[in-house]
Short mmCIF file of C-alpha atoms in Angstrom, two decimals:
data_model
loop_
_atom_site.label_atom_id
_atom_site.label_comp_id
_atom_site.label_asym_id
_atom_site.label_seq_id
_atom_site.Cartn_x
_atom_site.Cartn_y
_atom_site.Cartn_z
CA UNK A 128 68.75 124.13 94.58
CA UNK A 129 66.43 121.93 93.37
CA UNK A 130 67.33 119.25 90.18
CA UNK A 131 65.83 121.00 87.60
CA UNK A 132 67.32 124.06 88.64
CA UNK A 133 70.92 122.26 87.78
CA UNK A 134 69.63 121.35 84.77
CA UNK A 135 68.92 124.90 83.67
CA UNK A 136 72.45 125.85 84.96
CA UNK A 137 74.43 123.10 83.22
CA UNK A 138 72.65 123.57 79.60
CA UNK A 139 73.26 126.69 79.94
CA UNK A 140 77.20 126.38 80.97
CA UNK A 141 77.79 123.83 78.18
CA UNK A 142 76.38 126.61 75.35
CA UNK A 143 78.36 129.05 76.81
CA UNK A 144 81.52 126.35 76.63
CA UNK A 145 80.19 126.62 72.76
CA UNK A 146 79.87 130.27 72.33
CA UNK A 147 83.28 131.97 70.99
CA UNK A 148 84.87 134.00 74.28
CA UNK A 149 83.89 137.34 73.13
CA UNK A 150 80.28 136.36 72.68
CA UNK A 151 79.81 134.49 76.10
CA UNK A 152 78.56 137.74 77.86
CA UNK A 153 75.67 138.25 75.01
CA UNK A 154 74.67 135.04 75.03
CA UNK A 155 74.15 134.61 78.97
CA UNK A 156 72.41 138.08 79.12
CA UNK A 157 69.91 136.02 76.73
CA UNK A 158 70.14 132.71 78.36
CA UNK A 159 69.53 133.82 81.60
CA UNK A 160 66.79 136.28 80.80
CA UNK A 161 67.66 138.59 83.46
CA UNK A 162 67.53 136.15 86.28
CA UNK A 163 70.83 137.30 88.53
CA UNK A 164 70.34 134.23 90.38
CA UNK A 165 70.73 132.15 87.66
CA UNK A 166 73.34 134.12 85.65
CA UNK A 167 75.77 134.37 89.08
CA UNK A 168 75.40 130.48 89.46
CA UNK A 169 76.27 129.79 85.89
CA UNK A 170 79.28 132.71 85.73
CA UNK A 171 80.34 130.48 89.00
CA UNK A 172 80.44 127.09 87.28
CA UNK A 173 82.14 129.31 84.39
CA UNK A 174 84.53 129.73 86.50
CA UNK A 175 85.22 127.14 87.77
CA UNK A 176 85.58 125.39 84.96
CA UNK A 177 88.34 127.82 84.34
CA UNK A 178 90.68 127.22 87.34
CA UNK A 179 89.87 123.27 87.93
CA UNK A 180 92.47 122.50 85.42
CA UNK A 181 93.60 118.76 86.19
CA UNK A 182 91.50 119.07 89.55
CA UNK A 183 90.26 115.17 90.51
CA UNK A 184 91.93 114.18 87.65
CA UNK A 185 95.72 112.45 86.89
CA UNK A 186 97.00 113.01 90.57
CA UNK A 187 100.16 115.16 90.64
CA UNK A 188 102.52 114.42 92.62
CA UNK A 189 105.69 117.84 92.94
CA UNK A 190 105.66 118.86 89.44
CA UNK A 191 104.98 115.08 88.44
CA UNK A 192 101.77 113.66 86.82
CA UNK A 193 101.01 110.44 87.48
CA UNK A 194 100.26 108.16 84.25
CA UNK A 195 100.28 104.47 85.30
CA UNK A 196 102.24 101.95 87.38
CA UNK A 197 104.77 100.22 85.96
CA UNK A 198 106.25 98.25 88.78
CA UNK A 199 107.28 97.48 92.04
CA UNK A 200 110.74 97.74 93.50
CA UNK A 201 112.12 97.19 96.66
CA UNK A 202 111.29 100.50 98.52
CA UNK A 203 108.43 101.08 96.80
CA UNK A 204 106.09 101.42 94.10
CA UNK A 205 107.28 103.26 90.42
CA UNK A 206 105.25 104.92 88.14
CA UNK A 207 105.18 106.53 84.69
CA UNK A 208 105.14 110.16 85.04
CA UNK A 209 105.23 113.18 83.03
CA UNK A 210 107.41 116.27 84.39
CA UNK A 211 105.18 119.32 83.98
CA UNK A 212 107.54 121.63 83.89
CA UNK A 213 110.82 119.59 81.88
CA UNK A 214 108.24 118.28 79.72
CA UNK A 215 109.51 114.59 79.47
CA UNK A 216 108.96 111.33 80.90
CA UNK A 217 110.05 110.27 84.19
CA UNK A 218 110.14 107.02 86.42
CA UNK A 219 108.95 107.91 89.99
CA UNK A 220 109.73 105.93 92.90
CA UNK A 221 107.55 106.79 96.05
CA UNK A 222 108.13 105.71 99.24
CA UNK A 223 105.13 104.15 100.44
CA UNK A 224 103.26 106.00 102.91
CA UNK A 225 103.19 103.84 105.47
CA UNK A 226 106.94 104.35 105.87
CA UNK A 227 107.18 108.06 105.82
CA UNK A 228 106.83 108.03 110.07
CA UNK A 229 109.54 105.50 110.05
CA UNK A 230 112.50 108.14 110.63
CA UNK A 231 115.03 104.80 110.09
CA UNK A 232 113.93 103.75 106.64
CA UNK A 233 113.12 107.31 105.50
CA UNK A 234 116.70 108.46 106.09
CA UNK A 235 117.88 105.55 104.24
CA UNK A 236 115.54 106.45 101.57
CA UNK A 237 117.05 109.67 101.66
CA UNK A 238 120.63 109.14 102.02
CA UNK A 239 120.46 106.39 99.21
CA UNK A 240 119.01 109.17 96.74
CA UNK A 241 121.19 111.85 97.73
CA UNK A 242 124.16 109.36 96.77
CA UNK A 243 122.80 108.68 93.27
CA UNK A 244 121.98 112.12 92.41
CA UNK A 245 125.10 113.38 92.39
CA UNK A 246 126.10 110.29 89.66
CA UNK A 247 126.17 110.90 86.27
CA UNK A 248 128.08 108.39 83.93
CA UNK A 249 126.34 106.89 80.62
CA UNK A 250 125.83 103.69 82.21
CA UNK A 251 123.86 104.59 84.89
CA UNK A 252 120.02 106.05 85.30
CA UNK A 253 120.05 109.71 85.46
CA UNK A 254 118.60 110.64 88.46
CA UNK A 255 116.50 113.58 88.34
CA UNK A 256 115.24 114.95 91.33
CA UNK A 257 114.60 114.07 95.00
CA UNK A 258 111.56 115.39 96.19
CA UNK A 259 108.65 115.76 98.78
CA UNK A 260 105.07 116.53 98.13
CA UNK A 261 103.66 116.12 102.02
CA UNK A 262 103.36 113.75 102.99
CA UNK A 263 104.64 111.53 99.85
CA UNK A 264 108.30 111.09 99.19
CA UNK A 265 109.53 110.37 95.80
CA UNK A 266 112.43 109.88 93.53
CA UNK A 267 112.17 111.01 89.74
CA UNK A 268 114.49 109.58 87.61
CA UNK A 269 115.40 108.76 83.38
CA UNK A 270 113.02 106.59 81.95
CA UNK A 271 114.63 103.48 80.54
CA UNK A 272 112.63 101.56 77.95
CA UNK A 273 113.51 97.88 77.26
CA UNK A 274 114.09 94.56 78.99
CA UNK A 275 116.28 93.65 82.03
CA UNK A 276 119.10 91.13 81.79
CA UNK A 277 117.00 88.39 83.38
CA UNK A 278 114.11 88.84 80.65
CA UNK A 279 116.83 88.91 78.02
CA UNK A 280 118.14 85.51 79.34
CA UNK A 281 114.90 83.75 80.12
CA UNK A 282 114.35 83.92 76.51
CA UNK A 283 117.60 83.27 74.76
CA UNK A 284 121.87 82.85 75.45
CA UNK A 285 124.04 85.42 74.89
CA UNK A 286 126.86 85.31 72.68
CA UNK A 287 130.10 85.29 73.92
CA UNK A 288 130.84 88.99 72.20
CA UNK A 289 127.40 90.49 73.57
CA UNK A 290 128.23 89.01 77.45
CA UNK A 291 131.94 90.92 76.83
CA UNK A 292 129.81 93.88 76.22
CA UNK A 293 127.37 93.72 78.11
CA UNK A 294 130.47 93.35 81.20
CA UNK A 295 132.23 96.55 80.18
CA UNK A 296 129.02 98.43 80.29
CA UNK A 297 128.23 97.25 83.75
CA UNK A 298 131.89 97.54 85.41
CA UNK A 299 132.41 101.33 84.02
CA UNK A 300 129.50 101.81 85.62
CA UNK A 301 130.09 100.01 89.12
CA UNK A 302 133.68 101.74 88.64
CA UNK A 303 131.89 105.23 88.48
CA UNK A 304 129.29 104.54 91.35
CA UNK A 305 132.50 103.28 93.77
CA UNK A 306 135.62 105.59 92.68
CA UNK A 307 136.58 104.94 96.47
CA UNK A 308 136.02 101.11 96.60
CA UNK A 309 139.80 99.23 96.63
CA UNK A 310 138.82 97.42 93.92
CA UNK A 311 138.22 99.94 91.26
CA UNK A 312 141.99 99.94 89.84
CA UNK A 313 141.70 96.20 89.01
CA UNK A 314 138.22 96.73 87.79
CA UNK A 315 139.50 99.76 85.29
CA UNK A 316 141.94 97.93 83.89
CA UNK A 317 140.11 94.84 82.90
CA UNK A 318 137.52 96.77 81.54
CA UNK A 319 140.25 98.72 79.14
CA UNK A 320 141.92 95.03 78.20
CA UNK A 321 138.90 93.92 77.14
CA UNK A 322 137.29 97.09 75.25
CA UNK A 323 140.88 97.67 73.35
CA UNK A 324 140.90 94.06 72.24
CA UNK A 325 137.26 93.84 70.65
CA UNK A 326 136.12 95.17 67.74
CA UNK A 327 132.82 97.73 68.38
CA UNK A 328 129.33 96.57 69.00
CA UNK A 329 126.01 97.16 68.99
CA UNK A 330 124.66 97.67 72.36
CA UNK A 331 121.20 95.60 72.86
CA UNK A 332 118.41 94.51 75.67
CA UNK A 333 120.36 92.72 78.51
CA UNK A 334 121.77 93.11 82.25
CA UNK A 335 122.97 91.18 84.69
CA UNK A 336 121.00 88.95 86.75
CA UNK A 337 123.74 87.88 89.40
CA UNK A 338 125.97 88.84 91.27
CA UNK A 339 124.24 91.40 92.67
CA UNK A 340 123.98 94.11 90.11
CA UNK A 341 120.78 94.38 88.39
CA UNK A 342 120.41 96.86 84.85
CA UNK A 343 117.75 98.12 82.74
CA UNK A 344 119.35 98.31 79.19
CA UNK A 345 117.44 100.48 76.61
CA UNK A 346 118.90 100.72 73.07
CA UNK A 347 121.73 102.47 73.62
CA UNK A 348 123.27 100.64 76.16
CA UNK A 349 123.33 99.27 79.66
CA UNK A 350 122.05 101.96 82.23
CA UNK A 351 122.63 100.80 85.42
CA UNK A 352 120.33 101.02 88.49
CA UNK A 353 122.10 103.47 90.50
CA UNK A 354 121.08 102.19 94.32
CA UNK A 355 122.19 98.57 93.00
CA UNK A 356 125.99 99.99 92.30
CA UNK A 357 126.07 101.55 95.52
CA UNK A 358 125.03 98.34 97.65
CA UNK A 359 127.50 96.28 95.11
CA UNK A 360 129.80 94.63 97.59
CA UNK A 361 133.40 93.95 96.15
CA UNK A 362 133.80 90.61 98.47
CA UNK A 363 130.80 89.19 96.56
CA UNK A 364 131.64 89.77 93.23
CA UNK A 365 133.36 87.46 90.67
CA UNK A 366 135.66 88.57 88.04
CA UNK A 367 134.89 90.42 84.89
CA UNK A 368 136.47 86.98 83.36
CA UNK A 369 133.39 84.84 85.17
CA UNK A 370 131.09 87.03 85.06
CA UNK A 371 131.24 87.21 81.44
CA UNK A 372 131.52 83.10 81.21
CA UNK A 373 128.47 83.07 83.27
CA UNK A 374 126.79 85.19 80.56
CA UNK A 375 127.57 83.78 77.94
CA UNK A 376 126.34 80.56 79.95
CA UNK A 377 130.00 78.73 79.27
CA UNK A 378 130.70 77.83 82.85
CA UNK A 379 126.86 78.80 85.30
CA UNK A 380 128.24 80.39 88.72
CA UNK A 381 125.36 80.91 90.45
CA UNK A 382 122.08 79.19 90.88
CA UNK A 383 120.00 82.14 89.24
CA UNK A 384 116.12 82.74 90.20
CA UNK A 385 113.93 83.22 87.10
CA UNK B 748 85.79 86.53 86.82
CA UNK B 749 88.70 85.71 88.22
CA UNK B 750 90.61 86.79 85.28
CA UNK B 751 88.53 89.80 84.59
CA UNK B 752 89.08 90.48 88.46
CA UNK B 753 92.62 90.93 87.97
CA UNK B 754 92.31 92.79 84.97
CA UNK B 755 90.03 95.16 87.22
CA UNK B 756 92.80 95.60 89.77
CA UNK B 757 95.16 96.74 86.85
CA UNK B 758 92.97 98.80 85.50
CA UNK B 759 92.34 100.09 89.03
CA UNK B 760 95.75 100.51 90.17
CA UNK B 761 97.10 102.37 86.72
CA UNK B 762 93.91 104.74 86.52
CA UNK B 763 91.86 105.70 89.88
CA UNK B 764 92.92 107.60 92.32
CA UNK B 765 94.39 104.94 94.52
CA UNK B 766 97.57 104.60 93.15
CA UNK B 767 98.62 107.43 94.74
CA UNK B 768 98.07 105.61 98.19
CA UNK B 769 99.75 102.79 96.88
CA UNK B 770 97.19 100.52 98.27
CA UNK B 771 97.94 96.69 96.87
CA UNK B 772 96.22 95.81 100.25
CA UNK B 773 92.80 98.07 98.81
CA UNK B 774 93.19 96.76 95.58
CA UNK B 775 93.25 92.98 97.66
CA UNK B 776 90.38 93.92 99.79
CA UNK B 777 88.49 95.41 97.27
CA UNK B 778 89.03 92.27 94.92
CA UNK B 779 88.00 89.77 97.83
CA UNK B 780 84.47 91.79 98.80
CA UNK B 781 83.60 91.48 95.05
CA UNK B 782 84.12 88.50 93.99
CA UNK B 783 84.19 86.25 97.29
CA UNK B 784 82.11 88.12 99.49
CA UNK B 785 79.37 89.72 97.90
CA UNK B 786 78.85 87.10 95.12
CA UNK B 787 76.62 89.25 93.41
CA UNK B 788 74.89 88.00 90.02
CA UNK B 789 76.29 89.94 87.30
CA UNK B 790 74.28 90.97 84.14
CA UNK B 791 76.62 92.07 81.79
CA UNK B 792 80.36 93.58 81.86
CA UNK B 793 78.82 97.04 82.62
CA UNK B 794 77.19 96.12 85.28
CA UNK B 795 80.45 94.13 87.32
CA UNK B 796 82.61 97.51 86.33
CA UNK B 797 79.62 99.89 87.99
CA UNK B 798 79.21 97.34 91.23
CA UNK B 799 82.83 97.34 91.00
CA UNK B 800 83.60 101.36 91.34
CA UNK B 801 80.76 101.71 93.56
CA UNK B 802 82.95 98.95 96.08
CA UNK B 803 86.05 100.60 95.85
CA UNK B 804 84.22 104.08 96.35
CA UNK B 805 83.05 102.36 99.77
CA UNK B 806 86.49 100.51 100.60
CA UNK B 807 88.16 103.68 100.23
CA UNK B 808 85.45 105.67 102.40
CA UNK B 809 85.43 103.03 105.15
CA UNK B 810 89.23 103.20 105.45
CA UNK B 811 88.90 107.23 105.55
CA UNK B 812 87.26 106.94 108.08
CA UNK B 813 88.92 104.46 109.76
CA UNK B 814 91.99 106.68 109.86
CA UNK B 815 89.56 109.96 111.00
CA UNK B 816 88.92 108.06 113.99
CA UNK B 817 92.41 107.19 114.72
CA UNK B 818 93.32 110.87 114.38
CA UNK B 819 90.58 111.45 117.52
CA UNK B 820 92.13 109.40 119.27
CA UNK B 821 89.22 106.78 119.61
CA UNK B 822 91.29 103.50 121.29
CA UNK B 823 92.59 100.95 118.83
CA UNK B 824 94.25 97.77 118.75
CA UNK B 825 97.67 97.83 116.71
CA UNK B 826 96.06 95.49 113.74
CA UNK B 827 93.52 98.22 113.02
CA UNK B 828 96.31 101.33 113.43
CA UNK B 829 98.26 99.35 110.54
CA UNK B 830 94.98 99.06 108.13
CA UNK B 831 94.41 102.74 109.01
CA UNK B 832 97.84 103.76 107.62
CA UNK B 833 96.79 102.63 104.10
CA UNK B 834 95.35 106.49 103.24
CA UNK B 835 97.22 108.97 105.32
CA UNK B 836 94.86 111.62 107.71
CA UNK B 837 95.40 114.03 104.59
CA UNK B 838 93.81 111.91 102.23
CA UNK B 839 91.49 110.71 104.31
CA UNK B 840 89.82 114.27 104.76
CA UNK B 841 90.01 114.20 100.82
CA UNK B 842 87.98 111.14 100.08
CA UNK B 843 85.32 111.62 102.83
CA UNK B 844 84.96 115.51 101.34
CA UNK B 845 84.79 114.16 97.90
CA UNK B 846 82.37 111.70 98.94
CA UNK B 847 80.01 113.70 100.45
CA UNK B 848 80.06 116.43 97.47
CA UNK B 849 79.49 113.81 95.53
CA UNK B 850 76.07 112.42 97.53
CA UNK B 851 75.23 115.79 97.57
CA UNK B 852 75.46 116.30 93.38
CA UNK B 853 73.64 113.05 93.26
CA UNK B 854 70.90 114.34 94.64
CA UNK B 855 70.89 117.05 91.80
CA UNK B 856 72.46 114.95 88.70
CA UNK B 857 72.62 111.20 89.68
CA UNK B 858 74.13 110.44 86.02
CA UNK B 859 76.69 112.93 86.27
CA UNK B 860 77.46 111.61 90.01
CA UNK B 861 77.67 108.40 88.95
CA UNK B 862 79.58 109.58 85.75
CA UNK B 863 82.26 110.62 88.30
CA UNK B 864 81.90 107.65 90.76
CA UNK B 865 82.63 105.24 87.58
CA UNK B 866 85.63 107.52 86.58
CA UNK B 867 87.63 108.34 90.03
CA UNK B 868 87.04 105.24 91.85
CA UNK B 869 86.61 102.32 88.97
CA UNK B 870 88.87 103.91 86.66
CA UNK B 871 86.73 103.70 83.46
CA UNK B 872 87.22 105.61 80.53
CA UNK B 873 85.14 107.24 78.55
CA UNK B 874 83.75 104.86 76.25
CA UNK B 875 83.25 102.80 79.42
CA UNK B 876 81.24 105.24 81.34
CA UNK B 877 79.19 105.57 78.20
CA UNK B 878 78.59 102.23 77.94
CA UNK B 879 77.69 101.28 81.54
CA UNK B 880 75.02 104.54 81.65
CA UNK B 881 73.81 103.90 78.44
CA UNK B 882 74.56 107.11 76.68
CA UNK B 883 76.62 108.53 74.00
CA UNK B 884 80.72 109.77 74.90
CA UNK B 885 79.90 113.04 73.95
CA UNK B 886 76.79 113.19 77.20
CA UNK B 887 79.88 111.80 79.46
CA UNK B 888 82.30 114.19 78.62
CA UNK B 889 80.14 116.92 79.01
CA UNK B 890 79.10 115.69 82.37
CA UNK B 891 82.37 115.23 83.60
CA UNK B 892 83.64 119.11 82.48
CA UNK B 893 80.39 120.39 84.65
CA UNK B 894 80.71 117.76 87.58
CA UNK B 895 84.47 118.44 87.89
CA UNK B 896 83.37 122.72 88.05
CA UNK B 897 80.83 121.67 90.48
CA UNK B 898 83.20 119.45 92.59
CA UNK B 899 85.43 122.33 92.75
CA UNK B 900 83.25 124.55 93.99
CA UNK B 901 81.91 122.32 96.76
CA UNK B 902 85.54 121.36 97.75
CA UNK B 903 86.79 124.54 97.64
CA UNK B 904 89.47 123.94 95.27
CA UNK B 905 91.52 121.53 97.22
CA UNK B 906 91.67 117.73 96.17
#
């Protein structure tokens, strides 16, 4: 095929694209001026055109486009995706590929989602789906807009009432990640003290920086990153009491990075 | 530069085909053989974002075929094995396939090849492409519908 040949297919192609679908036939009869060569390379391109779809464009990954990055966590990279077939939003985690012939760190990968999946609790990211597309490994889960704790707190100081509820947000959720963990009871209770003694409020952009619990908060409350609850270690953490003083920045326990 | 640079890797990362690799280290590399390496005199904006896709399109090819030769077995010492894993043996097979098809519709279309180079490998949008080949949005879009039929073709559906 020579250059200007192309050219004489592709002018073509695009006034076909132009031509109403019950008038495409006519017009290449025309076009093509009874040149079979020429009318079987342009019906090819034709359709083509018809079955590429999203070829070489947004990369799919399962039943996940791809939209942009929007971060890096610690076993991996996550992205903004769109579910194709749910048709809503989605944060995917994929597990880089240079780990996927490490059989170690991809069954932790996997055992780590398998134990979120199952949690659902309105505290805690929703975890969607677990989910292979060979050779990539990924994680789709809710899409939480907003700021983490440690944004929220480089900027201003919580108020005594907001680090109370920001507290009871986080425990119910560590309570519903660990219903096995000894120190659920205690954690229960304080968390029904302290929510029958306060008057309602208005959830808003925060989570916890330290002890080791990190959450995403979008406008409705704290959701919780799932994985974080699970590695939460009971021996490490302060009271609901400090916890909440260290919030609200009364008495600092810990020698927070930024 | 140095700002734009990291505006490019952004722009790179969150829009060509990369991020599916999740190549920081490309991104890096790619960076470092711009800016530091090649120290080319740039005209205009247009002109760093086409030298720009044209480098990733070769970091990415080099690396493909870097990990083609790994898969035959050539001997290797560990530091290259670990710069091969970057693109896996499946995607390497994709980018060298693509990159070929896409020599060959250069020698056919070189706008619309380089309409595509600009687009999968640097990223650019539209109004970019149209701006770096010096012609209207509506000439890129219709290039792109008939190189992405034509890629198809030539790569048999699979990419």
């Amino acid at each position: 095929m020579t250059p200007a040949q192309l050219q004489t297919i592709k002018e073509i192609f695009h006034r076909a694209l132009d031509c109403e679908p019950d008038k495409v036939s006519a017009f290449l009869q025309t076009a093509c001026r009874g040149d079979q060569v020429l009318r079987c390379e342009v019906d090819a391109f034709l359709t083509a055109h018809r079955e590429a779809g999203n070829f070489i464009e947004a990369p799919t990954i399962g039943h996940y486009k791809i939209s942009e990055s929007i971060g890096t966590g610690g076993m991996g990279e996550v992205y903004l995706a769109t579910d194709i077939v749910a048709g809503r939003n989605a944060a995917l985690k994929l597990l880089p590929l240079r780990f996927t012939g490490d059989a170690a760190r991809l069954k932790r990968f996997e055992q780590e989602a398998h134990a979120v999946v199952a949690l659902n609790h309105p505290n805690i990211v929703t975890v969607y789906e677990i989910g292979e597309d060979h050779p990539i490994h990924y994680i789709a889960s809710e899409l939480i807009e907003g700021e983490t704790l440690r944004q929220h707190l480089t900027r201003e100081q919580m108020e005594l009432i907001e680090a109370v509820d920001v507290a009871i947000q986080v425990a119910s959720a560590l309570a519903a990640a660990q219903p096995q963990h000894p120190g659920r009871p205690k954690l229960a209770a304080a968390v029904r003290s302290i929510d029958n003694s306060l008057p309602p409020t208005n959830a808003y952009h925060a989570a916890i920086p330290r002890p080791p619990l990190r959450a995403r908060l979008q406008h409705r409350g704290i959701r919780a990153n799932a994985p974080e609850l699970l590695r939460h270690r009971q021996d490490r953490c302060q009271s609901i009491q400090q916890q909440i003083l260290y919030l609200a920045e009364l008495r600092p326990l810990f020698r927070h990075s930024a | 530069m140095r700002s734009f640079g990291v505006s490019l890797i952004t722009r790179w990362r969150d829009s060509g085909p990369i991020h599916t690799l999740q190549t920081t280290a490309l991104l890096h590399e790619a960076y470092v053989r711009l800016v530091y390496q090649s120290r080319p005199s740039f005209k205009n904006r247009s002109h760093f974002l086409a030298v720009a896709a044209k480098a990733m399109r070769q970091i990415l090819v080099d690396h493909a075929r870097t990990a083609r030769r790994q898969r035959r077995g050539a001997g290797v010492s560990k530091v290259d094995l670990d710069e091969a894993a970057l693109i896996s043996p499946e995607q390497s097979g994709v980018i060298l396939n693509l990159n070929d098809a896409l020599e060959r519709l250069a020698s056919l279309d070189s706008r619309a090849a380089q309409g595509v180079e600009l687009r999968y490998f640097g990223g650019l949008n539209q109004d970019e492409i149209a701006e770096v080949l010096k012609v209207s949005t509506v000439t890129v879009r219709r290039d792109w519908v008939f190189s992405k039929a034509w890629l198809y073709r030539e790569l048999g559906g699979v990419a």
